[in-house]
Coordinates of C-alpha atoms in Angstrom, one line a residue:
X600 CA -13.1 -37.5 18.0
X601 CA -11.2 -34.1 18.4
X602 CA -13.0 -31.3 19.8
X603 CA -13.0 -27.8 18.0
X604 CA -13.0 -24.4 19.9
X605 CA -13.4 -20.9 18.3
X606 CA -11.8 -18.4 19.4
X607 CA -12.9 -15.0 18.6
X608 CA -11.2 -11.7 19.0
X609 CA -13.0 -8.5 20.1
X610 CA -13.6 -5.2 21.3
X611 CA -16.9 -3.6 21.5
X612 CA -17.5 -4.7 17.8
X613 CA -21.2 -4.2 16.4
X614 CA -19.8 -6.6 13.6
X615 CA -19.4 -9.9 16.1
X616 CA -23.1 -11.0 15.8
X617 CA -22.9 -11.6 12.4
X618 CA -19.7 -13.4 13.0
X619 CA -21.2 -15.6 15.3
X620 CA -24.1 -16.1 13.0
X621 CA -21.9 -17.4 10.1
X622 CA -20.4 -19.8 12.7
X623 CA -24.0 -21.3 13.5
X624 CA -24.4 -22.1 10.4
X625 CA -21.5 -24.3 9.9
X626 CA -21.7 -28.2 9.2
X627 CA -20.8 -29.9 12.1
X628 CA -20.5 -26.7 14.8
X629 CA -17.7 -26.2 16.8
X630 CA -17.8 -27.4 20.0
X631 CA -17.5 -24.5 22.0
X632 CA -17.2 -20.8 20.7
X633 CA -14.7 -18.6 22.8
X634 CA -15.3 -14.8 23.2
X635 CA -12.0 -13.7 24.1
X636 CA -12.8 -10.1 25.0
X637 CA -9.9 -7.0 25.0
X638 CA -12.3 -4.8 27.3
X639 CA -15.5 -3.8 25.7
X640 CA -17.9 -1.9 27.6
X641 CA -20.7 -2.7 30.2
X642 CA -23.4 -1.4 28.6
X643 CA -21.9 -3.3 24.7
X644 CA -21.8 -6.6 27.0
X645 CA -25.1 -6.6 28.2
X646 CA -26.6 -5.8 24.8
X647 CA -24.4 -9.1 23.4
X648 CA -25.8 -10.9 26.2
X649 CA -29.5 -10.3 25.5
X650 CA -29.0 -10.9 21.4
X651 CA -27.6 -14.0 21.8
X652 CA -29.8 -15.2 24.6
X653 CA -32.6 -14.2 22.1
X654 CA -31.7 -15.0 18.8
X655 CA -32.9 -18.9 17.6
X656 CA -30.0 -19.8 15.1
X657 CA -27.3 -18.6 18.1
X658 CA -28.5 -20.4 20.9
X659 CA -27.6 -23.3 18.9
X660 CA -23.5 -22.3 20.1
X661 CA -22.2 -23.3 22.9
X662 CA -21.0 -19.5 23.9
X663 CA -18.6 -18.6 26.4
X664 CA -17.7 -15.0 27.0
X665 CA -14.5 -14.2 28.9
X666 CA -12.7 -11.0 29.5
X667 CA -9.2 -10.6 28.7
X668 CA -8.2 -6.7 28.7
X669 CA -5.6 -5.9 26.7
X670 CA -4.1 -5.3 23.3
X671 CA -5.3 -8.0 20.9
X672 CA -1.8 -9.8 21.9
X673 CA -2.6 -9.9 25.3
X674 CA -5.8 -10.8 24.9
X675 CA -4.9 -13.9 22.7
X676 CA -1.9 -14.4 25.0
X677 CA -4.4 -14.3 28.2
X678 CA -7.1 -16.9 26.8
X679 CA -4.8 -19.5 26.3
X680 CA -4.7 -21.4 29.7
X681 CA -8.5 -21.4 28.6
X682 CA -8.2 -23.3 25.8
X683 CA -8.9 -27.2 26.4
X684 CA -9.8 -28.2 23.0
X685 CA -8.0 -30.3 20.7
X686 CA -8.3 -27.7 17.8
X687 CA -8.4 -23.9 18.4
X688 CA -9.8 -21.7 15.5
X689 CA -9.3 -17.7 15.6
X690 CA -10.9 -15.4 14.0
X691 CA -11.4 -11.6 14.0
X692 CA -15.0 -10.2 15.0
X693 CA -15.3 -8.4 11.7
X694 CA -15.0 -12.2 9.7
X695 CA -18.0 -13.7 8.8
X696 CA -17.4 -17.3 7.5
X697 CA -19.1 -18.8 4.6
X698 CA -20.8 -22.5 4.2
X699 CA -18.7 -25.0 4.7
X700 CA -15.2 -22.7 5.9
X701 CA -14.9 -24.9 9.5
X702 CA -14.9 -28.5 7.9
X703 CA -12.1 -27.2 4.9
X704 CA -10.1 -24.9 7.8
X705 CA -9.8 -28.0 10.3
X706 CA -9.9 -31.3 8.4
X707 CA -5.6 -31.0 6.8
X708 CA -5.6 -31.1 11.2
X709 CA -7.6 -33.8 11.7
X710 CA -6.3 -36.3 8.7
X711 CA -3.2 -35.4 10.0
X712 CA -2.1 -34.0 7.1
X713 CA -1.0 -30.3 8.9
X714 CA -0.5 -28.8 12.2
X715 CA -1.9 -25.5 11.8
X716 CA -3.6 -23.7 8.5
X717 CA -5.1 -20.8 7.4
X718 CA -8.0 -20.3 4.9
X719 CA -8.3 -17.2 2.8
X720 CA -9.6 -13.5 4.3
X721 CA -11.6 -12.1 1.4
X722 CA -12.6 -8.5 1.6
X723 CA -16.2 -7.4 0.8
X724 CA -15.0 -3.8 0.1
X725 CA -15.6 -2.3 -2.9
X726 CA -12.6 -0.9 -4.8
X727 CA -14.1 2.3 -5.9
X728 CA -12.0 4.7 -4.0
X729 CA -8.0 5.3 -3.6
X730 CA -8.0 4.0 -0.2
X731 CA -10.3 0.7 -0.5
X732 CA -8.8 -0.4 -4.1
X733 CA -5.2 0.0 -2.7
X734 CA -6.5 -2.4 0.4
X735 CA -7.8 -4.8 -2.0
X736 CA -5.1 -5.5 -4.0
X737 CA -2.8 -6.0 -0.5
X738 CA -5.1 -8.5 -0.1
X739 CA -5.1 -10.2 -3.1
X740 CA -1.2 -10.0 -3.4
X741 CA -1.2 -11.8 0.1
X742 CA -2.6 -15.0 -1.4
X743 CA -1.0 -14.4 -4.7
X744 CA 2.1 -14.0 -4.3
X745 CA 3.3 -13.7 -0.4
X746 CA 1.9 -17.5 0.1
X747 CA 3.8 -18.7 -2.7
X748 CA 7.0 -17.8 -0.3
X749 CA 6.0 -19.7 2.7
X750 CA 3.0 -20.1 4.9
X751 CA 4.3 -17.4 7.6
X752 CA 2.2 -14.6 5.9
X753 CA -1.3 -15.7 6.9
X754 CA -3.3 -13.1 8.9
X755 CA -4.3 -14.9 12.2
X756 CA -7.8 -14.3 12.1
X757 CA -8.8 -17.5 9.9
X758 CA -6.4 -19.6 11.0
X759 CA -6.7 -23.2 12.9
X760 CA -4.4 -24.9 15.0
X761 CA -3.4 -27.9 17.2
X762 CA -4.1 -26.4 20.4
X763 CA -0.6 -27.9 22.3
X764 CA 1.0 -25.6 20.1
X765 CA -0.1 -22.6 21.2
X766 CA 0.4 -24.1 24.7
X767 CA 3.9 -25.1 23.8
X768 CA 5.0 -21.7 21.8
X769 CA 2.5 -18.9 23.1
X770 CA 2.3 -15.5 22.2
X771 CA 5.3 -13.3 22.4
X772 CA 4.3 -10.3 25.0
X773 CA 7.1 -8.4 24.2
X774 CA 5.9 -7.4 21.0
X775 CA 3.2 -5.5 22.5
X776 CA 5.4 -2.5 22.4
X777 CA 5.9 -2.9 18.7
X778 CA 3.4 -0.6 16.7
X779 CA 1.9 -3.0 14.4
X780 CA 2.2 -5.9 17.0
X781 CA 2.9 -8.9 14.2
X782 CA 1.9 -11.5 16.5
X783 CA 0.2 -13.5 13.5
X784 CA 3.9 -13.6 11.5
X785 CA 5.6 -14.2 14.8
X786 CA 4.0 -17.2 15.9
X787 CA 3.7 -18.8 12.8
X788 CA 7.6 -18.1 11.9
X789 CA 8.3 -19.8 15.3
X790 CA 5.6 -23.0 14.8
X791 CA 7.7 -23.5 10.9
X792 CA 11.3 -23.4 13.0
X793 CA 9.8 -25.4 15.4
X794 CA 9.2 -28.1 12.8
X795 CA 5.3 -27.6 12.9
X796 CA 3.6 -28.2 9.2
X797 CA 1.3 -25.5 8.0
X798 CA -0.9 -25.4 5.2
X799 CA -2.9 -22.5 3.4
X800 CA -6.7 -24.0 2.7
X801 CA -8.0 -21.7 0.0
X802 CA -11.6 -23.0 0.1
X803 CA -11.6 -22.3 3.9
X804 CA -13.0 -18.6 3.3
X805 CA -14.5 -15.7 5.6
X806 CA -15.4 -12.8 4.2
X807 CA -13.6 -9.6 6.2
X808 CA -16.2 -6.5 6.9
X809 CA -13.1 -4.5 7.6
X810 CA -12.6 -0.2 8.3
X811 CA -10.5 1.1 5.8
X812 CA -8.4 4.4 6.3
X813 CA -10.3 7.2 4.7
X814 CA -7.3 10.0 4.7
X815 CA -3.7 9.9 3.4
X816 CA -2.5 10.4 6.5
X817 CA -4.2 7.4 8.1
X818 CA -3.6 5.1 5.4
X819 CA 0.3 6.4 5.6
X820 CA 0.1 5.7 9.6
X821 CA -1.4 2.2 9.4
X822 CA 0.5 1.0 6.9
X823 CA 3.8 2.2 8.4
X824 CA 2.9 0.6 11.9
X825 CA 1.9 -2.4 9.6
X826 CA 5.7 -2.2 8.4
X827 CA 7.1 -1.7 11.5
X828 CA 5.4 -4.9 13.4
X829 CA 6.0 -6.6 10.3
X830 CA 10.1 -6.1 10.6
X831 CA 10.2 -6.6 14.0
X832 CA 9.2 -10.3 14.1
X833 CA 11.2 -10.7 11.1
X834 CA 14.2 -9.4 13.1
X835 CA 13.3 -11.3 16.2
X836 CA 12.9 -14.6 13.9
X837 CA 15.9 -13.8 11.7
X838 CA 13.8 -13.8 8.5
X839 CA 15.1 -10.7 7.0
X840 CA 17.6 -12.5 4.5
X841 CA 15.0 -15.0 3.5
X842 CA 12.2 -12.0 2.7
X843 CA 14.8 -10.1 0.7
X844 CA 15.2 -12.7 -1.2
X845 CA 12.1 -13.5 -2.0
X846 CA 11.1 -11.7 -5.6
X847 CA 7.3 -10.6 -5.5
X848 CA 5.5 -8.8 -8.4
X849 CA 4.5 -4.8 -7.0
X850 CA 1.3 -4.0 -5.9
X851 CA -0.1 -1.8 -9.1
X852 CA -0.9 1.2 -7.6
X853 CA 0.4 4.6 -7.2
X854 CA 0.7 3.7 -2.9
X855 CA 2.8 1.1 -3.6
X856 CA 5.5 3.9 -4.2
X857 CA 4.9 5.3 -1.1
X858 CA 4.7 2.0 0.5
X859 CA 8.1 1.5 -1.0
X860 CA 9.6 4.4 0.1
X861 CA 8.4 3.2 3.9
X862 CA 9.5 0.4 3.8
X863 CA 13.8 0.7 4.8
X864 CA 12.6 3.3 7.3
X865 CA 10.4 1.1 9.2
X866 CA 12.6 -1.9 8.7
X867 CA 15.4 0.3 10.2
X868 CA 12.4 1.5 12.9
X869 CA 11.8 -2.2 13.7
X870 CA 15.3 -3.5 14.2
X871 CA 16.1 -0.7 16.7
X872 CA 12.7 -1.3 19.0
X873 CA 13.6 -5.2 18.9
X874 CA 17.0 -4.2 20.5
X875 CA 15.0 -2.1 22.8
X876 CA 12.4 -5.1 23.8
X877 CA 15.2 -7.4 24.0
X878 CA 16.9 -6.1 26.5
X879 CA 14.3 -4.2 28.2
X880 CA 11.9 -6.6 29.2
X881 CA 13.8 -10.3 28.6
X882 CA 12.0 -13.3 28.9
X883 CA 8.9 -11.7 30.0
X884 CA 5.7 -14.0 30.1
X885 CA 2.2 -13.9 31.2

């Protein structure tokens, strides 16, 4: 029987209880949950500590909190010599998964069928604004139209895979200096080179309680560091050719334009702090 280890991502996030709460619920559970930790604070800890210690339904998880301090990459890259089970699951702390999202996530794994795949990140946003309706249809265009072009595309958190891989490929420390980071394209452009099969699992949901930018300016700034990690793996992994090719319908919304206009600058903005990483800090490893 293979053993299952969750793996969740976080940083003094208020949203991580209920995350762990939609775990305990799942049919079977995993067999160990993984608080991989980028730093939060004493006093967040010790208030995480006492919930969990009090709270029926989670004291049902086997919990194990460890502190990795660091971007999100270096926290992922830092918790893998932790990771002993035969399937590793991450999620974000702001992802609460619904009935039944373990058993669809993990079972392509376990028949055999995949190596790693990724279930579907739905936002529970409304779309009443500029701001949150532009994010919600980037979401919906991820699973309806950038999976159609390959499995690369899948945002980390909700994904599962065969834990040797991770041990075998790792996480890429070098694009820690990339805004943006990318390390969910990266590794999953390198597992599909590698010859690893990946599969997207659309009943595998969790629904995503994420913070949306509420100024132009913001919204300008994320997406542009979005762009820029985005290239950057894409130049590392020599996917550029491939993702011009690739026609996709435009996002419907007057952003889009701006998006657009983004886009060759922070491909441009990418390609020149690869060349930079490259040669700067070569092989680097943890």
């Amino acid at each position: 029987m293979s053993s299952i280890v969750v793996e969740i991502c976080n940083l003094n996030d208020p949203r991580l209880v209920d995350c762990l709460t939609g775990i305990a619920l799942q049919k079977p559970l995993p067999d160990r949950v993984l608080i991989a930790d980028g730093g939060s604070s004493e006093e967040y800890l010790k208030s995480l500590i006492s919930r969990v210690k009090n709270d029926e339904l989670l004291s049902k998880l086997s919990i194990d909190l460890k502190q990795y301090p660091g971007t999100q990459t270096v926290t992922r890259q830092l918790s893998i010599k932790d990771l002993k089970e035969d399937i590793t699951v991450f999620l974000d702390a702001d992802e609460v998964p619904v009935e039944g999202w373990l058993h669809a996530l993990t079972e392509p794994i376990l028949s055999g069928e995949a190596d790693f795949t990724g279930g579907r990140v739905m936002s529970v946003i409304g779309a009443d604004n500029f701001f949150t309706s532009y994010y919600r249809l980037l979401e919906e265009h991820i699973y309806e139209e950038d999976l159609k072009h390959g499995i690369a595309y899948m945002p980390l958190g909700n994904t599962a895979w065969k834990t040797e891989i991770l041990k075998k490929l790792q996480f890429d420390l070098r694009l820690v200096r990339a805004p943006g980071e990318a390390e969910d394209y990266d590794l999953e452009m390198r597992a599909i080179a590698a010859g690893f099969r990946g599969k997207y699992v659309p009943g595998a949901l969790v629904r995503h309680y994420q913070r949306i930018p509420s100024t132009y300016w913001n919204l300008i700034k994320k997406r542009y560091d979005y762009l820029v990690g985005a290239s950057t793996v894409m130049v590392k992994n020599g996917w550029i050719r491939r993702r011009i090719g690739e026609r996709r319908r435009r996002v419907n919304h007057p952003f889009a334009v701006v998006e657009a206009l983004l886009k060759p600058v922070a491909l441009l903005h990418g390609a020149v702090r690869w060349h930079i990483v490259q040669h700067s800090r070569k092989g680097e490893t943890v």
